[in-house]
XYZ file of C-alpha atoms in Angstrom:
719
model
C 80.323 121.432 107.743
C 81.096 124.335 110.056
C 83.999 125.545 112.132
C 84.240 125.550 115.924
C 81.985 128.619 116.147
C 79.300 127.090 113.943
C 80.221 129.158 110.882
C 81.557 128.269 107.461
C 85.369 128.354 107.345
C 86.904 131.678 106.403
C 88.823 132.162 103.180
C 91.769 134.454 103.827
C 93.606 135.780 100.774
C 97.314 136.506 101.180
C 97.740 139.882 99.524
C 94.482 139.401 97.622
C 94.460 137.111 94.575
C 98.256 136.812 94.663
C 98.198 133.572 92.692
C 97.626 135.685 89.591
C 98.471 139.312 90.324
C 101.336 140.695 92.442
C 100.637 140.691 96.168
C 98.634 143.696 97.331
C 98.086 145.114 93.842
C 94.686 146.722 93.143
C 93.641 143.912 90.791
C 94.629 141.257 93.328
C 92.552 142.952 96.013
C 89.522 143.556 93.800
C 89.365 139.975 92.530
C 89.470 138.525 96.031
C 87.403 141.101 97.903
C 83.946 139.527 97.629
C 84.979 136.034 98.660
C 87.723 136.472 101.239
C 89.450 138.489 103.951
C 92.585 140.349 102.850
C 95.658 139.060 104.716
C 98.381 141.708 105.023
C 101.916 140.748 106.038
C 103.105 143.977 107.624
C 106.436 145.642 106.899
C 107.296 149.048 108.384
C 109.430 151.906 107.081
C 111.780 153.808 109.377
C 109.214 156.604 109.764
C 106.399 154.209 110.610
C 104.820 153.731 107.200
C 102.810 150.513 107.030
C 103.071 148.335 103.921
C 101.874 144.841 102.942
C 104.631 142.552 101.662
C 105.409 138.968 102.694
C 108.864 138.283 104.106
C 111.617 139.916 106.112
C 112.910 141.905 103.127
C 111.477 143.658 100.092
C 113.533 141.654 97.618
C 111.328 138.752 96.615
C 108.194 140.648 95.617
C 109.251 144.201 94.652
C 111.548 146.190 92.367
C 113.610 147.549 95.281
C 116.953 146.443 93.791
C 116.448 148.813 90.846
C 115.954 151.733 93.234
C 118.818 150.827 95.546
C 121.396 148.221 94.461
C 123.029 148.216 97.895
C 122.004 145.454 100.320
C 122.173 145.292 104.114
C 122.536 142.396 106.539
C 120.642 142.203 109.838
C 120.169 139.528 112.441
C 116.511 138.537 112.768
C 115.542 135.932 115.353
C 119.099 134.628 115.504
C 119.625 134.387 111.736
C 121.620 136.741 109.512
C 119.384 137.969 106.696
C 120.749 139.852 103.675
C 118.688 142.071 101.416
C 116.720 145.307 101.252
C 114.756 146.106 104.403
C 111.773 148.429 104.598
C 113.151 149.888 107.806
C 116.082 151.391 105.853
C 113.765 153.651 103.824
C 111.119 156.218 104.579
C 107.521 155.939 103.401
C 107.912 158.327 100.494
C 110.938 156.482 99.126
C 109.025 153.193 99.142
C 105.744 154.576 97.818
C 107.280 156.611 95.011
C 110.068 154.313 93.825
C 109.205 150.698 94.517
C 106.642 148.547 92.683
C 105.330 145.052 93.319
C 106.188 142.028 91.172
C 105.029 138.417 91.108
C 107.114 136.523 93.665
C 106.580 133.104 92.058
C 108.392 132.748 88.737
C 105.863 130.314 87.278
C 103.058 132.871 87.600
C 102.306 135.617 85.059
C 104.984 138.318 84.915
C 102.958 140.667 82.703
C 101.755 142.660 85.721
C 105.176 143.197 87.293
C 106.141 146.762 88.086
C 102.718 148.262 87.382
C 101.614 149.130 90.936
C 103.259 150.491 94.097
C 103.557 148.471 97.290
C 100.248 148.427 99.130
C 100.094 151.173 101.783
C 97.674 150.312 104.601
C 96.463 153.850 105.202
C 95.749 154.384 101.518
C 93.713 151.186 101.329
C 91.810 151.276 104.609
C 90.859 154.937 104.330
C 88.901 154.300 101.125
C 85.101 154.318 101.071
C 84.707 150.532 100.791
C 87.798 148.856 102.227
C 87.997 145.055 102.198
C 87.675 142.921 105.281
C 91.147 143.049 106.757
C 93.569 140.826 108.661
C 96.804 142.443 109.888
C 99.736 140.090 110.441
C 102.756 141.715 112.115
C 106.063 140.246 110.941
C 109.304 140.520 112.941
C 107.965 142.797 115.672
C 111.117 142.458 117.804
C 113.325 143.434 114.857
C 111.416 146.667 114.276
C 111.583 147.495 117.961
C 115.366 146.982 117.888
C 115.577 149.378 114.938
C 113.755 152.071 116.887
C 110.394 151.727 115.142
C 107.565 151.876 117.676
C 105.703 148.944 116.237
C 103.273 148.587 119.134
C 102.161 152.220 118.900
C 101.832 151.986 115.117
C 99.679 148.869 115.310
C 97.459 150.329 118.041
C 96.959 153.444 115.949
C 95.907 151.298 112.985
C 93.484 149.318 115.170
C 91.924 152.524 116.497
C 91.726 154.195 113.076
C 90.354 151.383 110.912
C 88.163 148.310 111.048
C 90.661 145.477 111.356
C 88.967 142.186 112.184
C 92.049 140.106 112.969
C 95.502 140.854 114.369
C 98.193 138.183 114.357
C 101.911 137.859 114.982
C 104.465 135.125 115.554
C 105.878 136.869 118.656
C 104.058 135.852 121.851
C 105.449 138.751 123.856
C 104.261 141.295 121.325
C 100.752 139.831 121.195
C 100.502 139.665 124.985
C 101.262 143.384 125.165
C 98.402 144.110 122.759
C 95.831 141.515 123.756
C 94.082 143.789 126.269
C 94.188 146.803 123.951
C 92.845 145.327 120.752
C 89.195 146.279 121.360
C 87.003 144.197 119.002
C 89.878 142.854 116.949
C 90.531 139.136 117.334
C 94.080 138.321 118.408
C 95.589 135.246 116.733
C 98.987 133.689 117.434
C 100.899 132.626 114.311
C 103.143 129.586 114.602
C 105.920 129.367 112.049
C 107.796 126.260 110.906
C 108.207 123.660 113.624
C 111.970 124.143 114.096
C 111.887 127.957 113.981
C 112.386 129.688 117.311
C 109.672 131.829 118.876
C 111.354 135.177 119.757
C 110.109 135.761 123.314
C 110.336 132.246 124.771
C 113.350 131.163 122.669
C 111.626 127.823 122.202
C 110.892 126.138 118.870
C 107.299 126.469 117.723
C 106.865 122.689 117.866
C 107.275 123.029 121.653
C 105.191 126.180 121.959
C 102.175 124.512 120.327
C 102.035 122.018 123.185
C 101.189 124.770 125.676
C 97.676 125.533 124.476
C 96.661 127.011 127.829
C 99.280 129.768 127.601
C 98.273 130.626 124.034
C 94.623 130.763 125.102
C 95.515 133.328 127.778
C 96.233 136.022 125.177
C 94.766 134.797 121.865
C 91.450 133.615 120.459
C 93.021 131.503 117.740
C 96.162 130.176 116.092
C 97.593 130.158 112.575
C 99.563 127.012 111.844
C 101.330 125.755 108.717
C 99.096 123.125 107.180
C 101.550 120.304 107.914
C 100.941 120.847 111.642
C 97.509 119.319 110.944
C 98.195 116.857 108.129
C 101.927 116.028 108.183
C 103.693 115.125 104.961
C 105.929 112.065 105.167
C 109.384 111.833 103.609
C 107.899 110.111 100.559
C 105.580 113.134 100.035
C 102.402 111.278 100.935
C 100.102 112.305 103.772
C 100.816 110.955 107.207
C 98.302 110.473 109.985
C 96.582 113.631 111.228
C 97.683 115.293 114.433
C 95.353 116.382 117.233
C 96.233 120.080 116.847
C 92.779 121.123 115.627
C 90.904 119.017 118.164
C 93.123 120.155 121.044
C 92.787 123.809 120.084
C 89.028 123.584 119.647
C 88.702 121.850 122.986
C 90.386 124.875 124.563
C 88.210 127.331 122.635
C 90.883 128.385 120.155
C 90.101 128.807 116.476
C 92.523 127.227 113.994
C 93.592 128.768 110.692
C 95.780 126.753 108.314
C 98.345 128.569 106.158
C 100.436 127.805 103.108
C 97.796 127.000 100.472
C 98.449 127.685 96.797
C 97.150 125.803 93.756
C 100.560 125.881 92.084
C 102.616 124.615 95.040
C 103.212 120.887 95.154
C 101.796 119.601 98.428
C 101.520 115.814 98.431
C 101.113 112.971 95.971
C 98.033 112.044 97.986
C 96.156 114.939 96.339
C 97.046 113.987 92.743
C 97.691 117.657 91.888
C 94.074 118.531 92.687
C 93.970 121.669 94.887
C 90.312 121.134 95.760
C 91.165 117.707 97.188
C 93.689 119.376 99.486
C 91.184 121.909 100.808
C 88.613 119.183 101.396
C 91.192 117.285 103.438
C 91.108 120.191 105.919
C 87.349 120.726 105.760
C 85.887 117.222 105.556
C 88.487 114.916 107.086
C 88.502 115.080 110.862
C 87.716 118.366 112.591
C 87.172 121.250 110.218
C 89.608 124.163 110.419
C 88.184 127.637 110.952
C 89.835 129.108 107.892
C 92.588 128.785 105.301
C 95.149 131.315 104.107
C 95.649 130.993 100.371
C 96.955 132.654 97.212
C 93.935 131.353 95.243
C 90.821 132.287 97.251
C 88.275 131.205 94.620
C 89.414 127.574 94.772
C 89.116 127.524 98.560
C 85.704 129.206 98.391
C 84.473 126.744 95.787
C 85.674 123.853 97.917
C 83.510 125.139 100.768
C 80.338 126.004 98.879
C 80.454 123.489 96.027
C 82.220 120.317 97.105
C 82.370 119.972 100.879
C 80.350 117.331 102.690
C 79.942 115.395 99.446
C 77.631 118.113 98.137
C 76.130 116.526 95.011
C 73.154 116.839 92.705
C 70.440 114.146 92.721
C 71.273 113.649 89.040
C 74.460 114.645 87.253
C 74.571 116.920 84.249
C 74.578 115.516 80.701
C 78.317 115.917 80.050
C 80.101 112.571 79.853
C 83.276 111.936 81.826
C 85.502 109.683 79.714
C 88.689 108.153 81.042
C 91.982 108.386 79.178
C 93.474 104.893 79.575
C 91.558 104.651 82.821
C 92.581 106.924 85.677
C 96.041 107.209 84.141
C 96.984 110.143 86.360
C 96.811 107.873 89.406
C 97.799 104.399 88.179
C 99.658 103.151 85.105
C 97.505 103.798 82.072
C 95.447 100.880 80.729
C 96.210 98.787 83.811
C 93.551 96.934 85.757
C 94.060 99.357 88.663
C 93.644 102.416 86.421
C 90.316 101.097 85.159
C 89.088 100.193 88.637
C 90.067 103.662 89.882
C 88.232 105.315 86.985
C 85.109 103.311 87.835
C 85.385 104.191 91.529
C 85.886 107.850 90.571
C 82.612 107.943 88.662
C 83.688 107.806 85.027
C 80.719 107.482 82.677
C 82.859 105.851 79.993
C 86.029 103.825 80.478
C 88.274 103.425 77.456
C 90.520 100.755 75.969
C 92.940 101.562 73.166
C 93.214 98.142 71.579
C 96.578 96.721 70.564
C 97.339 93.318 69.064
C 99.943 90.786 70.080
C 101.865 88.643 67.623
C 99.615 85.700 68.470
C 96.422 87.657 67.865
C 95.386 88.626 71.389
C 93.636 92.020 71.711
C 94.626 93.943 74.846
C 94.512 97.498 76.203
C 97.461 99.877 75.941
C 97.847 103.506 74.990
C 100.200 102.681 72.117
C 101.439 99.735 70.140
C 104.922 100.913 71.151
C 105.213 99.488 74.648
C 108.435 101.311 75.459
C 107.094 104.502 77.069
C 104.376 102.868 79.176
C 106.054 99.653 80.370
C 109.455 98.183 81.195
C 109.672 96.707 77.698
C 112.940 98.523 77.019
C 114.697 96.567 79.746
C 112.967 93.265 78.951
C 112.998 93.238 75.157
C 115.584 95.738 73.969
C 116.743 93.305 71.273
C 113.228 93.319 69.797
C 113.294 97.057 69.108
C 112.462 97.980 65.510
C 111.523 100.941 63.387
C 108.055 101.016 61.848
C 107.598 104.283 59.907
C 103.923 103.511 59.307
C 103.377 103.734 63.058
C 105.866 106.344 64.284
C 109.167 107.931 63.217
C 111.231 106.588 66.115
C 112.152 103.036 67.011
C 110.018 101.138 69.485
C 109.152 97.782 70.952
C 105.832 96.958 69.367
C 103.093 94.768 70.739
C 102.621 92.953 67.428
C 106.194 91.663 67.688
C 105.567 90.075 71.096
C 103.318 87.261 72.239
C 100.708 87.763 74.944
C 102.688 85.518 77.296
C 105.681 87.840 76.825
C 103.611 90.972 77.332
C 102.144 89.545 80.537
C 105.656 89.618 81.981
C 105.827 93.403 81.548
C 105.047 95.954 84.246
C 103.052 99.015 83.166
C 104.441 102.394 84.190
C 102.811 105.704 85.068
C 103.866 108.281 82.494
C 104.968 111.642 83.916
C 103.249 114.832 82.806
C 106.255 116.900 81.835
C 108.386 117.258 84.953
C 105.570 116.210 87.257
C 105.868 112.750 88.699
C 102.553 111.034 89.353
C 101.826 108.776 92.322
C 105.323 107.237 92.500
C 104.277 104.699 95.152
C 102.231 103.014 92.426
C 104.494 103.766 89.494
C 104.502 100.131 88.383
C 101.367 98.815 90.057
C 98.740 96.762 88.304
C 98.861 94.698 85.129
C 97.860 94.989 81.498
C 94.586 93.296 80.624
C 93.024 91.810 77.521
C 90.101 93.451 75.759
C 87.947 90.558 76.951
C 88.940 91.221 80.576
C 88.298 94.939 80.116
C 84.773 94.341 78.819
C 84.050 91.836 81.579
C 85.141 94.382 84.199
C 82.891 97.054 82.683
C 79.937 94.679 82.674
C 80.545 93.381 86.195
C 80.915 96.881 87.622
C 77.926 98.168 85.633
C 79.872 101.041 84.119
C 77.499 103.183 82.024
C 79.632 102.825 78.915
C 82.850 101.723 77.237
C 84.948 103.277 74.488
C 87.049 100.940 72.370
C 89.726 102.721 70.354
C 91.075 100.972 67.232
C 94.515 101.961 65.957
C 96.694 100.958 62.991
C 94.142 98.605 61.438
C 95.487 98.933 57.893
C 99.064 98.267 58.897
C 98.163 95.313 61.090
C 96.119 93.710 58.313
C 98.562 94.204 55.456
C 101.895 93.838 57.225
C 101.196 91.646 60.228
C 98.266 89.534 59.156
C 96.267 90.669 62.196
C 92.589 91.590 61.946
C 92.048 94.058 64.783
C 88.567 94.998 63.524
C 87.416 91.398 63.709
C 89.051 90.975 67.119
C 87.141 93.961 68.494
C 83.855 92.980 66.835
C 84.052 89.466 68.233
C 84.963 90.650 71.723
C 82.078 93.126 71.827
C 79.623 90.525 70.543
C 80.763 87.944 73.078
C 80.664 90.444 75.951
C 76.905 91.050 75.491
C 76.985 94.589 76.871
C 73.215 94.970 76.770
C 73.091 97.656 79.470
C 76.211 99.616 78.517
C 76.674 102.268 75.883
C 79.357 101.120 73.430
C 81.526 103.666 71.630
C 83.887 102.520 68.875
C 86.595 105.088 68.127
C 89.185 105.284 65.368
C 91.110 107.823 63.332
C 90.386 105.681 60.264
C 87.063 106.217 58.496
C 87.263 102.747 56.952
C 87.437 101.188 60.393
C 84.345 103.094 61.494
C 82.547 101.949 58.341
C 82.948 98.364 59.496
C 80.637 99.094 62.442
C 77.921 101.022 60.622
C 75.545 98.062 60.554
C 75.334 97.894 64.340
C 73.085 100.806 65.379
C 73.659 100.120 69.084
C 77.288 101.239 68.718
C 78.162 104.918 68.663
C 81.044 105.591 66.277
C 83.640 108.220 67.258
C 86.137 109.764 64.848
C 89.455 110.600 66.507
C 91.043 113.769 65.097
C 94.732 113.909 65.967
C 95.694 117.239 64.406
C 94.872 120.698 65.740
C 92.256 122.464 63.629
C 90.607 125.861 63.712
C 87.390 125.178 61.822
C 85.327 122.448 60.201
C 83.790 123.432 56.855
C 80.244 122.217 56.318
C 81.321 119.791 53.593
C 83.871 118.184 55.915
C 81.399 117.908 58.781
C 78.869 116.265 56.485
C 81.526 113.817 55.329
C 82.398 112.929 58.939
C 78.726 112.285 59.608
C 78.770 109.497 57.004
C 81.200 107.562 59.180
C 80.725 108.780 62.758
C 78.234 109.929 65.348
C 80.798 111.762 67.451
C 84.210 113.403 67.178
C 87.116 113.443 69.652
C 89.187 116.638 69.263
C 92.251 118.120 71.034
C 91.320 120.825 73.527
C 93.460 123.420 71.731
C 91.280 122.967 68.640
C 88.366 124.192 70.731
C 90.092 127.026 72.584
C 93.331 128.387 71.154
C 96.113 129.239 73.595
C 98.850 131.848 73.232
C 101.762 132.038 75.725
C 99.623 130.241 78.331
C 96.709 132.660 77.918
C 93.409 131.670 76.360
C 93.392 133.400 72.988
C 90.052 132.647 71.372
C 87.201 130.184 71.159
C 87.038 128.501 67.763
C 83.858 127.465 65.972
C 84.882 123.809 65.831
C 82.339 122.563 68.371
C 79.508 124.603 66.869
C 80.306 123.477 63.326
C 80.411 119.821 64.341
C 77.204 120.107 66.337
C 75.487 121.807 63.424
C 76.102 118.529 61.565
C 74.447 116.655 64.436
C 77.759 115.296 65.723
C 78.555 114.790 69.404
C 81.839 116.414 70.495
C 84.359 115.124 73.018
C 87.432 117.134 74.013
C 90.758 115.769 75.224
C 92.882 115.537 77.359
C 92.187 117.264 80.677
C 94.766 116.987 83.449
C 95.094 118.241 87.025
C 98.648 119.561 86.920
C 98.722 123.362 86.852
C 101.325 123.374 84.085
C 98.665 121.854 81.819
C 96.339 124.786 82.468
C 96.228 128.223 80.894
C 96.629 131.181 83.264
C 92.928 131.943 82.795
C 92.039 128.814 84.775
C 93.778 130.062 87.969
C 95.687 126.809 88.431
C 92.324 125.185 89.119
C 91.236 122.222 86.959
C 87.607 122.919 87.898
C 87.729 126.156 85.928
C 89.030 124.408 82.829
C 86.280 121.794 83.123
C 83.655 124.519 83.547
C 84.991 126.363 80.504
C 84.807 123.400 78.135
C 81.372 122.405 79.396
C 79.703 125.815 79.804
C 81.499 127.987 77.240
C 82.581 125.500 74.563
C 79.481 123.323 75.122
C 81.263 120.003 74.580
C 79.362 116.773 75.218
C 82.158 114.928 76.971
C 85.592 115.453 78.497
C 88.414 112.938 78.179
C 90.636 113.072 81.237
C 93.553 111.439 83.036
C 91.747 112.195 86.314
C 88.088 111.125 86.013
C 87.500 111.832 89.695
C 88.117 115.565 89.233
C 85.681 115.884 86.332
C 83.101 113.587 87.911
C 83.114 115.622 91.118
C 82.474 118.748 89.051
C 79.577 117.421 86.970
C 77.872 116.121 90.115
C 78.309 119.419 91.979
C 75.419 121.901 92.243
C 77.957 124.540 91.185
C 78.223 122.956 87.722
C 74.827 124.526 87.068
C 75.457 128.010 85.677
C 72.202 129.180 87.261
C 73.156 128.062 90.760
C 73.745 130.761 93.370
C 77.318 129.529 93.786
C 78.104 128.565 90.208
C 81.676 127.915 89.174
C 81.886 130.247 86.227
C 83.965 129.492 83.138
C 86.892 131.493 81.871
C 86.170 133.695 78.855
C 88.854 133.234 76.193
C 90.664 136.482 75.470
C 89.484 138.365 78.548
C 92.646 137.903 80.604
C 94.840 138.823 77.648
C 93.096 142.189 77.531
C 94.298 143.001 81.049
C 98.007 142.852 80.272
C 99.860 146.009 79.153
C 99.664 146.990 75.512
C 103.366 146.348 74.900
C 102.896 142.730 76.004
C 99.814 142.084 73.900
C 100.376 139.450 71.216
C 100.122 140.233 67.555
C 97.036 138.879 65.879
C 97.491 135.142 65.497
C 96.690 133.350 62.279
C 93.815 130.907 62.709
C 94.515 127.207 62.866
C 93.955 125.364 59.551
C 90.494 124.086 58.653
C 89.760 120.372 58.637
C 89.602 119.169 55.055
C 87.714 116.186 53.653
C 91.024 114.590 52.689
C 91.979 114.578 56.349
C 89.041 112.432 57.399
C 88.425 109.996 54.532
C 90.729 106.981 54.304
C 91.223 104.281 51.669
C 89.396 100.985 52.183
C 91.077 98.621 54.591
C 93.343 96.093 52.873
C 92.586 92.393 53.228
C 94.295 90.550 56.044
C 97.508 89.156 54.591
C 97.862 85.436 55.207
C 101.491 85.631 54.176
C 102.224 88.149 56.914
C 100.548 86.198 59.692
C 102.863 84.966 62.459
C 103.329 81.196 62.420
C 101.240 80.699 65.577
C 98.191 82.358 63.965
C 98.417 80.787 60.487
C 96.712 77.561 59.393
C 98.912 74.514 59.944
C 99.431 73.915 56.188
C 100.580 77.486 55.555
C 104.348 77.283 55.403
C 105.018 80.920 54.514
C 107.565 82.235 57.022
C 106.847 85.360 59.021
C 109.358 88.128 58.485
C 108.983 90.540 61.397
C 112.511 91.821 60.936
C 111.874 93.132 57.434
C 111.398 96.922 57.407
C 107.761 97.746 56.754
C 106.874 99.155 53.359
C 104.544 102.099 53.052
C 100.914 101.092 53.570
C 97.734 102.913 52.615
C 97.678 106.592 53.494
C 96.037 107.336 56.826
C 93.966 110.398 57.689
C 95.963 110.978 60.864
C 99.522 111.626 59.741
C 100.968 110.380 62.983
C 98.344 108.195 64.532
C 99.993 107.558 67.838
C 101.585 110.770 68.901
C 101.197 111.080 72.650
C 98.445 113.433 73.791
C 100.377 116.563 74.565
C 99.290 118.840 77.392
C 99.377 122.565 76.952
C 102.651 124.349 77.171
C 104.590 123.290 80.242
C 104.928 127.009 80.786
C 101.363 127.432 82.078
C 100.554 128.471 85.670
C 97.241 130.056 86.220
C 94.881 132.600 86.782
C 92.066 134.834 87.698
C 89.463 135.050 90.265
C 85.989 135.042 91.398
C 84.695 132.056 89.670
C 82.478 131.902 92.646
C 79.405 133.795 91.535
C 76.903 135.046 94.041
C 73.495 136.501 93.396
């Protein structure tokens, strides 16, 4: 795993750690300095001042409009561009009056306006300047405006240690290629249809003339889709030969446009590490990547490339959430097969019952959100307050033959569509089929989740506990760990006489603590507890606020702790995780010390726990976020007021009444004895059943605030 020169690929940070802090700000530079080369997009003032800001104008990433409301319009490379241009101001005006802001609205705004635009001379004249890459933007435009860009750049090259010089203007680079001393000259290609200024040809044509590029440059920067094109449906196409052709000619290749919080392709399943590995491990390795999140790129190189795994994984369990439900429809056969292929330690089945007594896997008894039941069985919609406040189409009102006609659907995570090519792929499977799959594929363990047992027994005449017990007994899972989960303590009590089963109590509500008495009460019914992730680490305005004592208090009672639900999408991640799901995983495992993670994307968590970097003592450990640390870096006026702690978990919240007997009168006709003539009355509104410990047992697992976008740096720790 090396580039064309036999070295590890370079990580090149655009403006420092610009995925969190404004481009070129001191914090952005400091966070990225040890793991990357600083990439500076050059803009020049009318008196030759050199500043680092991406783009043709100052508008997108600075406060220039507050200093000067008036805009100008200039023609740059054949296009009229309107805005505020650095060339209209002198160095002092820019340095003294203009500050940097975050250019991407979904990123933290708390650091906007705190620091001036980065001045090259001020940075590079310091005692320990960062490794530096100078990228000259719009050279011809500055020359037209009377700014001697060539002389300015040569002066910078002679005054400071600049390792790389690049530009998108071939003529400009040719004029400097013999004068650059030890600085590598790299030609930057822009979007395929954009026109190269000196040849007046589109870059998609220029790239075909490798020999000419080689005559004045040692490498090329290309947008990443030059290497791995994205098709119209947003999936990866076949790779091009750009890297191989360039390497054959002796040119290095640097791919640009990487950012954890930019959607790239459905092929990556919102996993930024998977995208980097596509450029490192698939085909010829690129020589470097230009990114807003340098730690993720660095971790991909040192922790995950070349299938870099431990001989034995760490102890933390990776537990699927309805299979690999981020990739295929949840609880479908394909989701379970994907979870197995992705290395899940435990695959899960939330058991639902059909009207005719068949146990099958589905996230909820309401089939509306996860299947096409609304179009197939709209007339069967009903309201069951014991289950949920809204109307639904419930599995216990349909026969298995009817449910088999349904197509499962992938559920979006907020506004993020998941794998649309397989939106309705796969089929729902029975509990028996699920257990057979687990046994055949030798999955280390299964988790069977039992919901609504009291209601099913008393109102529908369905014994879900017996259905699960019989299925597990008949499956003879002698080599698999079996976990039985429920939010109902009385359900868990039914399995206490089978010591080979591990009982898991599902806690649906967010809590801030677990008093000793409550933990001891849980221990009477369960061996483990499944808690929401925000009960473990509290979040405020997309920042990690504090670590609770929930895990410690449960472990003090000798209870195993699982946390749910981890997702890849950056909007599900607090800023402290830098839009990188690996950092969230590391935080729950290393800081919160949980015993298992429940995830929509088992492959992401499995890759982490098998990586040498999951070991905190490894030279290249992926370090966890520390709750509260990032909050301390924002200005005092933006600091939150002290937040009241989440409520403690009380005994009354975990102890349920005994399960009612299975009502023969409520049984559907097809499940009752032949001489039982009592009619079923599915249309009758359900009366209130026994109180349940989870007030709303089947609320969907919410992600964190859809406001989140991420954070911080140097999770790559080096001794």
